[in-house]
Amino acid sequence: MVIGDITTRNARRYPQKTAVVFEGHRLTFSQFNNRLNCLIEALFDMGVWKGDRVAVLLDNCHQYIELYFAIPKGGMIMVPLNIMLGVKELAYTINDSGANTLVLGENYLPKVDSIRGEIGGVENFIVVGSSRTGMRSYEELVSKYPSTEPVAKVSEGDLAYLLYTSGTTGLPKGVMQTHRSMVEVAVNYALFYSLHHKDIGLLAMPSCFAASLCAVLLPHFYMGCSVFQMKEFEPKAVLELIERERITTSCLLLPLIFSLLESPQREKYDTNSLRAIAFGGTSIA
C-alpha cells in the first residue's frame, strides 16, 4: 500500500462520510479525494513530477491536510517547513531539501519575499489565500483541473516525505520517509488507539509537526475516521470541541495536555468520549 491508496480507498468505501472539518469547511472523503486529484493534475501541468520536492509553509488549514496526501499520491515528496523557523533556517531547509515548489500561506509572503533571492531552486510558488503576480492561487488550481484519478506509478519504496529535525543542536536535518514506512506508522498508531472507522480524531497541534502527520492524520485516515482540525490550540475551545463533536482520540504535546487538565473550565465540559491520547514528544518537523 502507498499513501495515495488510503484516500482513494476511503472515497470508495465512505464517499459521503466526513473526512476533514476545519472551521467552516467540511469535506467528505469523496470531495477530499477529488481535491487531491485536481491538485496533482495542476502540479503535473506546472512540470512538477515524481521525485520532485514540494515544500509547505502554512498554518493549520484543510489545505495542509490535502497536501500531506496529494503530494505523495502524485509521486512527489512533501517537505513540511516548521513555521517557527527564522529566515536563515528557512532558506537553508528549502535549499537543502532541493524543493522546486513552495506552497505558502499569504501571511508568510513577507518572510518568503525576504529570502526569495536565496532560494533560486524554487520555480513554482503556490499561495493559499490571496496570491500575487508570479505566484499561483491554490484554490484556483484546484478548481481548474479535472478530478480524475492521476496516472502516477508510485511504489512502497518511493520517498513520500522529507521531515526535518528542529535544528536545536545545529542546522535542521532531513529524515527520509518512504510510503512503506509511513503506512507502517499508520498501522502502529491505529493499533495503539484501537481505532475503529467510527472514531473521530482531533488535530490541535501545528500541522507541520511530524506528530500531527504520524499520530493523527495517517492512522485516522487509514481506518476511515473523521478528523477535526483546529486553527490553533486553546484549552477552552478544545474542551468545547471534544464535547460537541464527541472526539475520541488525539495526539498532544505534554504541555498542552497539562493545560487542559489545569483549565478552570475542564469540569464544565463532558469529555468522556475521549478515550485515547498519544503523548507527542519532540517534533522532528
PDB file of C-alpha atoms in Angstrom:
ATOM      1  CA  MET A   1       0.000   0.000   0.000  1.00  0.00           C
ATOM      2  CA  VAL A   2       1.094   3.588  -0.737  1.00  0.00           C
ATOM      3  CA  ILE A   3      -0.216   6.855   0.734  1.00  0.00           C
ATOM      4  CA  GLY A   4      -2.499   7.539  -2.213  1.00  0.00           C
ATOM      5  CA  ASP A   5      -4.283   4.225  -1.728  1.00  0.00           C
ATOM      6  CA  ILE A   6      -5.600   5.427   1.632  1.00  0.00           C
ATOM      7  CA  THR A   7      -7.610   8.356   0.276  1.00  0.00           C
ATOM      8  CA  THR A   8      -8.726   6.519  -2.858  1.00  0.00           C
ATOM      9  CA  ARG A   9      -9.995   3.636  -0.718  1.00  0.00           C
ATOM     10  CA  ASN A  10     -11.806   5.966   1.667  1.00  0.00           C
ATOM     11  CA  ALA A  11     -13.523   7.749  -1.231  1.00  0.00           C
ATOM     12  CA  ARG A  12     -14.743   4.382  -2.473  1.00  0.00           C
ATOM     13  CA  ARG A  13     -15.786   2.948   0.912  1.00  0.00           C
ATOM     14  CA  TYR A  14     -17.139   6.081   2.625  1.00  0.00           C
ATOM     15  CA  PRO A  15     -17.868   8.634  -0.126  1.00  0.00           C
ATOM     16  CA  GLN A  16     -20.377  10.700   1.896  1.00  0.00           C
ATOM     17  CA  LYS A  17     -18.686  10.381   5.262  1.00  0.00           C
ATOM     18  CA  THR A  18     -16.978  13.450   6.723  1.00  0.00           C
ATOM     19  CA  ALA A  19     -13.225  13.311   6.215  1.00  0.00           C
ATOM     20  CA  VAL A  20     -11.994  16.724   7.387  1.00  0.00           C
ATOM     21  CA  VAL A  21     -13.567  19.575   9.317  1.00  0.00           C
ATOM     22  CA  PHE A  22     -11.740  22.875   9.674  1.00  0.00           C
ATOM     23  CA  GLU A  23     -13.640  25.919  10.868  1.00  0.00           C
ATOM     24  CA  GLY A  24     -16.382  26.428   8.244  1.00  0.00           C
ATOM     25  CA  HIS A  25     -15.010  23.829   5.845  1.00  0.00           C
ATOM     26  CA  ARG A  26     -16.347  20.281   5.904  1.00  0.00           C
ATOM     27  CA  LEU A  27     -15.205  17.803   3.258  1.00  0.00           C
ATOM     28  CA  THR A  28     -16.466  14.290   2.632  1.00  0.00           C
ATOM     29  CA  PHE A  29     -13.991  11.599   1.674  1.00  0.00           C
ATOM     30  CA  SER A  30     -15.201  11.848  -1.921  1.00  0.00           C
ATOM     31  CA  GLN A  31     -14.738  15.623  -2.013  1.00  0.00           C
ATOM     32  CA  PHE A  32     -11.374  15.354  -0.274  1.00  0.00           C
ATOM     33  CA  ASN A  33     -10.041  12.794  -2.751  1.00  0.00           C
ATOM     34  CA  ASN A  34     -11.329  14.820  -5.704  1.00  0.00           C
ATOM     35  CA  ARG A  35      -9.492  17.918  -4.476  1.00  0.00           C
ATOM     36  CA  LEU A  36      -6.294  15.888  -4.151  1.00  0.00           C
ATOM     37  CA  ASN A  37      -6.622  14.689  -7.723  1.00  0.00           C
ATOM     38  CA  CYS A  38      -7.212  18.222  -9.024  1.00  0.00           C
ATOM     39  CA  LEU A  39      -4.130  19.478  -7.209  1.00  0.00           C
ATOM     40  CA  ILE A  40      -1.995  16.639  -8.541  1.00  0.00           C
ATOM     41  CA  GLU A  41      -3.062  17.390 -12.112  1.00  0.00           C
ATOM     42  CA  ALA A  42      -2.218  21.060 -11.530  1.00  0.00           C
ATOM     43  CA  LEU A  43       1.260  20.123 -10.286  1.00  0.00           C
ATOM     44  CA  PHE A  44       1.809  17.884 -13.303  1.00  0.00           C
ATOM     45  CA  ASP A  45       0.799  20.738 -15.602  1.00  0.00           C
ATOM     46  CA  MET A  46       3.314  23.003 -13.836  1.00  0.00           C
ATOM     47  CA  GLY A  47       6.058  20.480 -14.556  1.00  0.00           C
ATOM     48  CA  VAL A  48       6.271  19.033 -11.066  1.00  0.00           C
ATOM     49  CA  TRP A  49       6.819  15.295 -11.406  1.00  0.00           C
ATOM     50  CA  LYS A  50       7.602  12.148  -9.470  1.00  0.00           C
ATOM     51  CA  GLY A  51      10.553  12.612  -7.135  1.00  0.00           C
ATOM     52  CA  ASP A  52      10.303  16.413  -7.041  1.00  0.00           C
ATOM     53  CA  ARG A  53      10.235  18.021  -3.609  1.00  0.00           C
ATOM     54  CA  VAL A  54       7.356  20.302  -2.657  1.00  0.00           C
ATOM     55  CA  ALA A  55       7.943  22.434   0.442  1.00  0.00           C
ATOM     56  CA  VAL A  56       4.984  23.652   2.515  1.00  0.00           C
ATOM     57  CA  LEU A  57       4.892  26.725   4.782  1.00  0.00           C
ATOM     58  CA  LEU A  58       1.372  27.006   6.159  1.00  0.00           C
ATOM     59  CA  ASP A  59      -0.542  27.451   9.378  1.00  0.00           C
ATOM     60  CA  ASN A  60      -3.265  24.912  10.165  1.00  0.00           C
ATOM     61  CA  CYS A  61      -5.862  24.742   7.401  1.00  0.00           C
ATOM     62  CA  HIS A  62      -7.634  21.993   5.487  1.00  0.00           C
ATOM     63  CA  GLN A  63      -5.306  22.619   2.532  1.00  0.00           C
ATOM     64  CA  TYR A  64      -2.382  21.462   4.683  1.00  0.00           C
ATOM     65  CA  ILE A  65      -4.072  18.102   5.199  1.00  0.00           C
ATOM     66  CA  GLU A  66      -4.754  17.870   1.465  1.00  0.00           C
ATOM     67  CA  LEU A  67      -1.087  18.479   0.696  1.00  0.00           C
ATOM     68  CA  TYR A  68       0.016  15.732   3.088  1.00  0.00           C
ATOM     69  CA  PHE A  69      -1.859  13.239   0.927  1.00  0.00           C
ATOM     70  CA  ALA A  70      -1.849  14.808  -2.558  1.00  0.00           C
ATOM     71  CA  ILE A  71       1.900  15.300  -2.892  1.00  0.00           C
ATOM     72  CA  PRO A  72       2.916  11.660  -2.203  1.00  0.00           C
ATOM     73  CA  LYS A  73      -0.115  10.409  -4.149  1.00  0.00           C
ATOM     74  CA  GLY A  74       1.315  12.184  -7.181  1.00  0.00           C
ATOM     75  CA  GLY A  75       4.733  10.631  -6.578  1.00  0.00           C
ATOM     76  CA  MET A  76       6.301  13.836  -5.272  1.00  0.00           C
ATOM     77  CA  ILE A  77       7.960  14.295  -1.885  1.00  0.00           C
ATOM     78  CA  MET A  78       6.468  16.665   0.671  1.00  0.00           C
ATOM     79  CA  VAL A  79       8.718  18.827   2.841  1.00  0.00           C
ATOM     80  CA  PRO A  80       6.767  20.343   5.777  1.00  0.00           C
ATOM     81  CA  LEU A  81       8.525  23.518   6.970  1.00  0.00           C
ATOM     82  CA  ASN A  82       8.468  24.438  10.630  1.00  0.00           C
ATOM     83  CA  ILE A  83       6.505  27.690  10.880  1.00  0.00           C
ATOM     84  CA  MET A  84       8.731  28.796  13.769  1.00  0.00           C
ATOM     85  CA  LEU A  85      11.953  28.796  11.731  1.00  0.00           C
ATOM     86  CA  GLY A  86      13.843  32.040  11.269  1.00  0.00           C
ATOM     87  CA  VAL A  87      14.580  33.263   7.767  1.00  0.00           C
ATOM     88  CA  LYS A  88      18.122  31.869   7.781  1.00  0.00           C
ATOM     89  CA  GLU A  89      16.988  28.379   8.816  1.00  0.00           C
ATOM     90  CA  LEU A  90      14.026  28.547   6.459  1.00  0.00           C
ATOM     91  CA  ALA A  91      16.197  29.353   3.439  1.00  0.00           C
ATOM     92  CA  TYR A  92      18.658  26.623   4.433  1.00  0.00           C
ATOM     93  CA  THR A  93      15.923  23.984   4.780  1.00  0.00           C
ATOM     94  CA  ILE A  94      14.301  24.832   1.453  1.00  0.00           C
ATOM     95  CA  ASN A  95      17.653  24.703  -0.348  1.00  0.00           C
ATOM     96  CA  ASP A  96      18.836  21.578   1.449  1.00  0.00           C
ATOM     97  CA  SER A  97      15.622  19.749   0.538  1.00  0.00           C
ATOM     98  CA  GLY A  98      16.035  20.559  -3.151  1.00  0.00           C
ATOM     99  CA  ALA A  99      12.435  21.785  -3.375  1.00  0.00           C
ATOM    100  CA  ASN A 100      11.403  23.223  -6.723  1.00  0.00           C
ATOM    101  CA  THR A 101       7.925  24.180  -5.494  1.00  0.00           C
ATOM    102  CA  LEU A 102       6.794  26.092  -2.407  1.00  0.00           C
ATOM    103  CA  VAL A 103       3.231  26.206  -1.102  1.00  0.00           C
ATOM    104  CA  LEU A 104       2.798  29.029   1.387  1.00  0.00           C
ATOM    105  CA  GLY A 105       0.123  30.890   3.282  1.00  0.00           C
ATOM    106  CA  GLU A 106      -0.429  34.511   2.351  1.00  0.00           C
ATOM    107  CA  ASN A 107       0.706  35.557   5.819  1.00  0.00           C
ATOM    108  CA  TYR A 108       4.175  34.159   5.037  1.00  0.00           C
ATOM    109  CA  LEU A 109       4.627  36.228   1.868  1.00  0.00           C
ATOM    110  CA  PRO A 110       6.811  38.880   3.599  1.00  0.00           C
ATOM    111  CA  LYS A 111       9.100  36.206   5.068  1.00  0.00           C
ATOM    112  CA  VAL A 112       9.413  34.400   1.728  1.00  0.00           C
ATOM    113  CA  ASP A 113       9.995  37.709  -0.089  1.00  0.00           C
ATOM    114  CA  SER A 114      12.938  38.371   2.238  1.00  0.00           C
ATOM    115  CA  ILE A 115      14.676  35.137   1.150  1.00  0.00           C
ATOM    116  CA  ARG A 116      13.479  34.997  -2.460  1.00  0.00           C
ATOM    117  CA  GLY A 117      16.975  35.717  -3.764  1.00  0.00           C
ATOM    118  CA  GLU A 118      18.426  32.873  -1.672  1.00  0.00           C
ATOM    119  CA  ILE A 119      16.070  30.094  -2.811  1.00  0.00           C
ATOM    120  CA  GLY A 120      16.778  30.133  -6.527  1.00  0.00           C
ATOM    121  CA  GLY A 121      15.887  26.465  -6.912  1.00  0.00           C
ATOM    122  CA  VAL A 122      12.218  27.181  -6.244  1.00  0.00           C
ATOM    123  CA  GLU A 123      10.488  27.626  -9.595  1.00  0.00           C
ATOM    124  CA  ASN A 124       6.848  27.411  -8.550  1.00  0.00           C
ATOM    125  CA  PHE A 125       5.092  29.373  -5.809  1.00  0.00           C
ATOM    126  CA  ILE A 126       1.526  28.448  -4.791  1.00  0.00           C
ATOM    127  CA  VAL A 127      -0.306  30.661  -2.298  1.00  0.00           C
ATOM    128  CA  VAL A 128      -3.149  29.649  -0.009  1.00  0.00           C
ATOM    129  CA  GLY A 129      -5.097  32.889   0.227  1.00  0.00           C
ATOM    130  CA  SER A 130      -4.562  35.993  -1.857  1.00  0.00           C
ATOM    131  CA  SER A 131      -1.785  35.422  -4.388  1.00  0.00           C
ATOM    132  CA  ARG A 132       0.242  37.922  -6.355  1.00  0.00           C
ATOM    133  CA  THR A 133       1.871  38.250  -9.771  1.00  0.00           C
ATOM    134  CA  GLY A 134       4.231  35.370 -10.435  1.00  0.00           C
ATOM    135  CA  MET A 135       2.530  33.092  -7.917  1.00  0.00           C
ATOM    136  CA  ARG A 136      -0.370  30.667  -8.348  1.00  0.00           C
ATOM    137  CA  SER A 137      -3.529  30.562  -6.259  1.00  0.00           C
ATOM    138  CA  TYR A 138      -4.087  27.210  -4.558  1.00  0.00           C
ATOM    139  CA  GLU A 139      -7.870  27.333  -4.806  1.00  0.00           C
ATOM    140  CA  GLU A 140      -7.812  28.465  -8.435  1.00  0.00           C
ATOM    141  CA  LEU A 141      -5.609  25.494  -9.302  1.00  0.00           C
ATOM    142  CA  VAL A 142      -7.909  23.057  -7.510  1.00  0.00           C
ATOM    143  CA  SER A 143     -10.972  24.467  -9.261  1.00  0.00           C
ATOM    144  CA  LYS A 144      -9.352  24.483 -12.690  1.00  0.00           C
ATOM    145  CA  TYR A 145      -8.224  20.875 -13.148  1.00  0.00           C
ATOM    146  CA  PRO A 146     -10.119  17.563 -13.506  1.00  0.00           C
ATOM    147  CA  SER A 147     -10.652  15.278 -10.522  1.00  0.00           C
ATOM    148  CA  THR A 148      -9.930  12.018 -12.343  1.00  0.00           C
ATOM    149  CA  GLU A 149      -7.504   9.659 -10.644  1.00  0.00           C
ATOM    150  CA  PRO A 150      -3.971  10.663 -11.706  1.00  0.00           C
ATOM    151  CA  VAL A 151      -1.691   8.355 -13.644  1.00  0.00           C
ATOM    152  CA  ALA A 152       1.250   8.102 -11.270  1.00  0.00           C
ATOM    153  CA  LYS A 153       3.364   4.997 -10.753  1.00  0.00           C
ATOM    154  CA  VAL A 154       4.199   5.071  -7.060  1.00  0.00           C
ATOM    155  CA  SER A 155       5.763   2.157  -5.178  1.00  0.00           C
ATOM    156  CA  GLU A 156       6.111   1.418  -1.474  1.00  0.00           C
ATOM    157  CA  GLY A 157       9.853   2.088  -1.552  1.00  0.00           C
ATOM    158  CA  ASP A 158       9.476   5.585  -3.009  1.00  0.00           C
ATOM    159  CA  LEU A 159      10.029   8.571  -0.753  1.00  0.00           C
ATOM    160  CA  ALA A 160       6.837  10.213   0.489  1.00  0.00           C
ATOM    161  CA  TYR A 161       8.070  12.811   2.989  1.00  0.00           C
ATOM    162  CA  LEU A 162      11.258  14.601   3.916  1.00  0.00           C
ATOM    163  CA  LEU A 163      10.803  15.598   7.567  1.00  0.00           C
ATOM    164  CA  TYR A 164      13.304  17.985   9.098  1.00  0.00           C
ATOM    165  CA  THR A 165      14.533  17.951  12.686  1.00  0.00           C
ATOM    166  CA  SER A 166      14.033  21.035  14.838  1.00  0.00           C
ATOM    167  CA  GLY A 167      17.672  22.043  14.498  1.00  0.00           C
ATOM    168  CA  THR A 168      18.143  22.561  18.249  1.00  0.00           C
ATOM    169  CA  THR A 169      21.699  21.170  18.107  1.00  0.00           C
ATOM    170  CA  GLY A 170      22.626  22.615  14.721  1.00  0.00           C
ATOM    171  CA  LEU A 171      21.012  23.165  11.373  1.00  0.00           C
ATOM    172  CA  PRO A 172      17.850  21.133  10.628  1.00  0.00           C
ATOM    173  CA  LYS A 173      18.487  17.685   9.164  1.00  0.00           C
ATOM    174  CA  GLY A 174      16.200  15.917   6.714  1.00  0.00           C
ATOM    175  CA  VAL A 175      14.783  12.497   7.626  1.00  0.00           C
ATOM    176  CA  MET A 176      13.612  10.484   4.625  1.00  0.00           C
ATOM    177  CA  GLN A 177      10.351   8.540   4.938  1.00  0.00           C
ATOM    178  CA  THR A 178       9.079   6.060   2.356  1.00  0.00           C
ATOM    179  CA  HIS A 179       5.480   5.167   1.635  1.00  0.00           C
ATOM    180  CA  ARG A 180       6.034   1.776   3.286  1.00  0.00           C
ATOM    181  CA  SER A 181       7.476   3.250   6.488  1.00  0.00           C
ATOM    182  CA  MET A 182       4.646   5.762   6.830  1.00  0.00           C
ATOM    183  CA  VAL A 183       1.915   3.194   6.245  1.00  0.00           C
ATOM    184  CA  GLU A 184       3.567   1.076   8.949  1.00  0.00           C
ATOM    185  CA  VAL A 185       3.463   4.099  11.257  1.00  0.00           C
ATOM    186  CA  ALA A 186      -0.250   4.466  10.487  1.00  0.00           C
ATOM    187  CA  VAL A 187      -0.912   0.827  11.338  1.00  0.00           C
ATOM    188  CA  ASN A 188       1.058   1.024  14.591  1.00  0.00           C
ATOM    189  CA  TYR A 189      -0.846   4.075  15.798  1.00  0.00           C
ATOM    190  CA  ALA A 190      -4.155   2.570  14.699  1.00  0.00           C
ATOM    191  CA  LEU A 191      -3.352  -0.405  16.913  1.00  0.00           C
ATOM    192  CA  PHE A 192      -2.306   1.866  19.781  1.00  0.00           C
ATOM    193  CA  TYR A 193      -5.618   3.743  19.622  1.00  0.00           C
ATOM    194  CA  SER A 194      -7.614   0.559  18.832  1.00  0.00           C
ATOM    195  CA  LEU A 195      -9.131   2.658  16.079  1.00  0.00           C
ATOM    196  CA  HIS A 196     -12.497   1.924  14.510  1.00  0.00           C
ATOM    197  CA  HIS A 197     -13.748   3.751  11.446  1.00  0.00           C
ATOM    198  CA  LYS A 198     -16.371   5.465  13.609  1.00  0.00           C
ATOM    199  CA  ASP A 199     -13.711   7.164  15.738  1.00  0.00           C
ATOM    200  CA  ILE A 200     -13.233  10.924  15.489  1.00  0.00           C
ATOM    201  CA  GLY A 201      -9.729  12.360  15.736  1.00  0.00           C
ATOM    202  CA  LEU A 202      -8.612  15.818  16.832  1.00  0.00           C
ATOM    203  CA  LEU A 203      -5.692  17.679  15.255  1.00  0.00           C
ATOM    204  CA  ALA A 204      -4.904  20.622  17.532  1.00  0.00           C
ATOM    205  CA  MET A 205      -1.117  20.869  17.166  1.00  0.00           C
ATOM    206  CA  PRO A 206       0.611  22.679  14.293  1.00  0.00           C
ATOM    207  CA  SER A 207       0.237  20.583  11.143  1.00  0.00           C
ATOM    208  CA  CYS A 208       3.952  20.986  10.394  1.00  0.00           C
ATOM    209  CA  PHE A 209       4.793  18.808  13.404  1.00  0.00           C
ATOM    210  CA  ALA A 210       5.611  15.229  12.460  1.00  0.00           C
ATOM    211  CA  ALA A 211       3.353  14.016  15.272  1.00  0.00           C
ATOM    212  CA  SER A 212       0.365  15.633  13.547  1.00  0.00           C
ATOM    213  CA  LEU A 213       1.012  13.533  10.469  1.00  0.00           C
ATOM    214  CA  CYS A 214       2.156  10.317  12.132  1.00  0.00           C
ATOM    215  CA  ALA A 215      -0.123  10.152  15.174  1.00  0.00           C
ATOM    216  CA  VAL A 216      -3.282  11.815  13.885  1.00  0.00           C
ATOM    217  CA  LEU A 217      -3.730  12.106  10.128  1.00  0.00           C
ATOM    218  CA  LEU A 218      -2.224   8.868   8.836  1.00  0.00           C
ATOM    219  CA  PRO A 219      -3.733   6.404  11.344  1.00  0.00           C
ATOM    220  CA  HIS A 220      -7.179   8.008  11.369  1.00  0.00           C
ATOM    221  CA  PHE A 221      -7.413   8.212   7.603  1.00  0.00           C
ATOM    222  CA  TYR A 222      -6.013   4.704   7.304  1.00  0.00           C
ATOM    223  CA  MET A 223      -9.053   3.491   9.257  1.00  0.00           C
ATOM    224  CA  GLY A 224     -11.522   5.836   7.538  1.00  0.00           C
ATOM    225  CA  CYS A 225     -12.036   8.075  10.585  1.00  0.00           C
ATOM    226  CA  SER A 226     -13.088  11.715  10.539  1.00  0.00           C
ATOM    227  CA  VAL A 227     -10.577  14.355  11.668  1.00  0.00           C
ATOM    228  CA  PHE A 228     -11.372  17.742  13.188  1.00  0.00           C
ATOM    229  CA  GLN A 229      -8.595  20.275  12.761  1.00  0.00           C
ATOM    230  CA  MET A 230      -8.220  23.418  14.880  1.00  0.00           C
ATOM    231  CA  LYS A 231      -6.533  26.603  13.707  1.00  0.00           C
ATOM    232  CA  GLU A 232      -4.620  26.789  16.976  1.00  0.00           C
ATOM    233  CA  PHE A 233      -4.668  25.199  20.401  1.00  0.00           C
ATOM    234  CA  GLU A 234      -6.770  26.952  23.033  1.00  0.00           C
ATOM    235  CA  PRO A 235      -7.887  24.904  26.078  1.00  0.00           C
ATOM    236  CA  LYS A 236     -11.482  26.119  26.293  1.00  0.00           C
ATOM    237  CA  ALA A 237     -12.047  25.704  22.548  1.00  0.00           C
ATOM    238  CA  VAL A 238     -10.557  22.191  22.664  1.00  0.00           C
ATOM    239  CA  LEU A 239     -12.811  21.172  25.549  1.00  0.00           C
ATOM    240  CA  GLU A 240     -15.860  22.567  23.754  1.00  0.00           C
ATOM    241  CA  LEU A 241     -14.969  20.680  20.577  1.00  0.00           C
ATOM    242  CA  ILE A 242     -14.451  17.398  22.424  1.00  0.00           C
ATOM    243  CA  GLU A 243     -17.893  17.688  23.993  1.00  0.00           C
ATOM    244  CA  ARG A 244     -19.730  18.909  20.889  1.00  0.00           C
ATOM    245  CA  GLU A 245     -18.237  16.517  18.346  1.00  0.00           C
ATOM    246  CA  ARG A 246     -17.617  13.570  20.687  1.00  0.00           C
ATOM    247  CA  ILE A 247     -13.905  13.448  19.876  1.00  0.00           C
ATOM    248  CA  THR A 248     -12.420  10.062  20.744  1.00  0.00           C
ATOM    249  CA  THR A 249      -8.703  10.298  20.000  1.00  0.00           C
ATOM    250  CA  SER A 250      -5.878  12.801  19.604  1.00  0.00           C
ATOM    251  CA  CYS A 251      -2.171  13.423  19.999  1.00  0.00           C
ATOM    252  CA  LEU A 252      -0.942  16.333  22.106  1.00  0.00           C
ATOM    253  CA  LEU A 253       2.368  17.531  23.444  1.00  0.00           C
ATOM    254  CA  LEU A 254       2.629  17.167  27.225  1.00  0.00           C
ATOM    255  CA  PRO A 255       2.423  20.929  27.951  1.00  0.00           C
ATOM    256  CA  LEU A 256      -0.857  21.031  26.017  1.00  0.00           C
ATOM    257  CA  ILE A 257      -2.252  18.085  27.965  1.00  0.00           C
ATOM    258  CA  PHE A 258      -1.317  19.786  31.238  1.00  0.00           C
ATOM    259  CA  SER A 259      -3.026  22.983  30.110  1.00  0.00           C
ATOM    260  CA  LEU A 260      -6.239  21.007  29.526  1.00  0.00           C
ATOM    261  CA  LEU A 261      -6.024  19.312  32.923  1.00  0.00           C
ATOM    262  CA  GLU A 262      -5.366  22.633  34.656  1.00  0.00           C
ATOM    263  CA  SER A 263      -8.017  24.582  32.755  1.00  0.00           C
ATOM    264  CA  PRO A 264     -10.616  26.149  35.065  1.00  0.00           C
ATOM    265  CA  GLN A 265     -13.297  25.192  32.501  1.00  0.00           C
ATOM    266  CA  ARG A 266     -12.401  21.492  32.483  1.00  0.00           C
ATOM    267  CA  GLU A 267     -15.228  20.435  34.812  1.00  0.00           C
ATOM    268  CA  LYS A 268     -17.814  22.301  32.727  1.00  0.00           C
ATOM    269  CA  TYR A 269     -17.454  20.044  29.716  1.00  0.00           C
ATOM    270  CA  ASP A 270     -18.209  16.381  29.105  1.00  0.00           C
ATOM    271  CA  THR A 271     -15.005  14.813  27.783  1.00  0.00           C
ATOM    272  CA  ASN A 272     -15.970  11.180  28.423  1.00  0.00           C
ATOM    273  CA  SER A 273     -15.884  10.438  24.685  1.00  0.00           C
ATOM    274  CA  LEU A 274     -12.100  10.960  24.671  1.00  0.00           C
ATOM    275  CA  ARG A 275     -10.583   7.554  25.326  1.00  0.00           C
ATOM    276  CA  ALA A 276      -7.012   7.775  24.000  1.00  0.00           C
ATOM    277  CA  ILE A 277      -4.369  10.479  23.649  1.00  0.00           C
ATOM    278  CA  ALA A 278      -0.926   9.847  22.238  1.00  0.00           C
ATOM    279  CA  PHE A 279       1.790  11.803  24.015  1.00  0.00           C
ATOM    280  CA  GLY A 280       3.621  13.756  21.323  1.00  0.00           C
ATOM    281  CA  GLY A 281       7.317  14.025  22.022  1.00  0.00           C
ATOM    282  CA  THR A 282       9.752  16.485  20.478  1.00  0.00           C
ATOM    283  CA  SER A 283       8.609  17.089  16.925  1.00  0.00           C
ATOM    284  CA  ILE A 284      11.029  16.353  14.094  1.00  0.00           C
ATOM    285  CA  ALA A 285       9.150  18.686  11.765  1.00  0.00           C
TER     286      ALA A 285
END
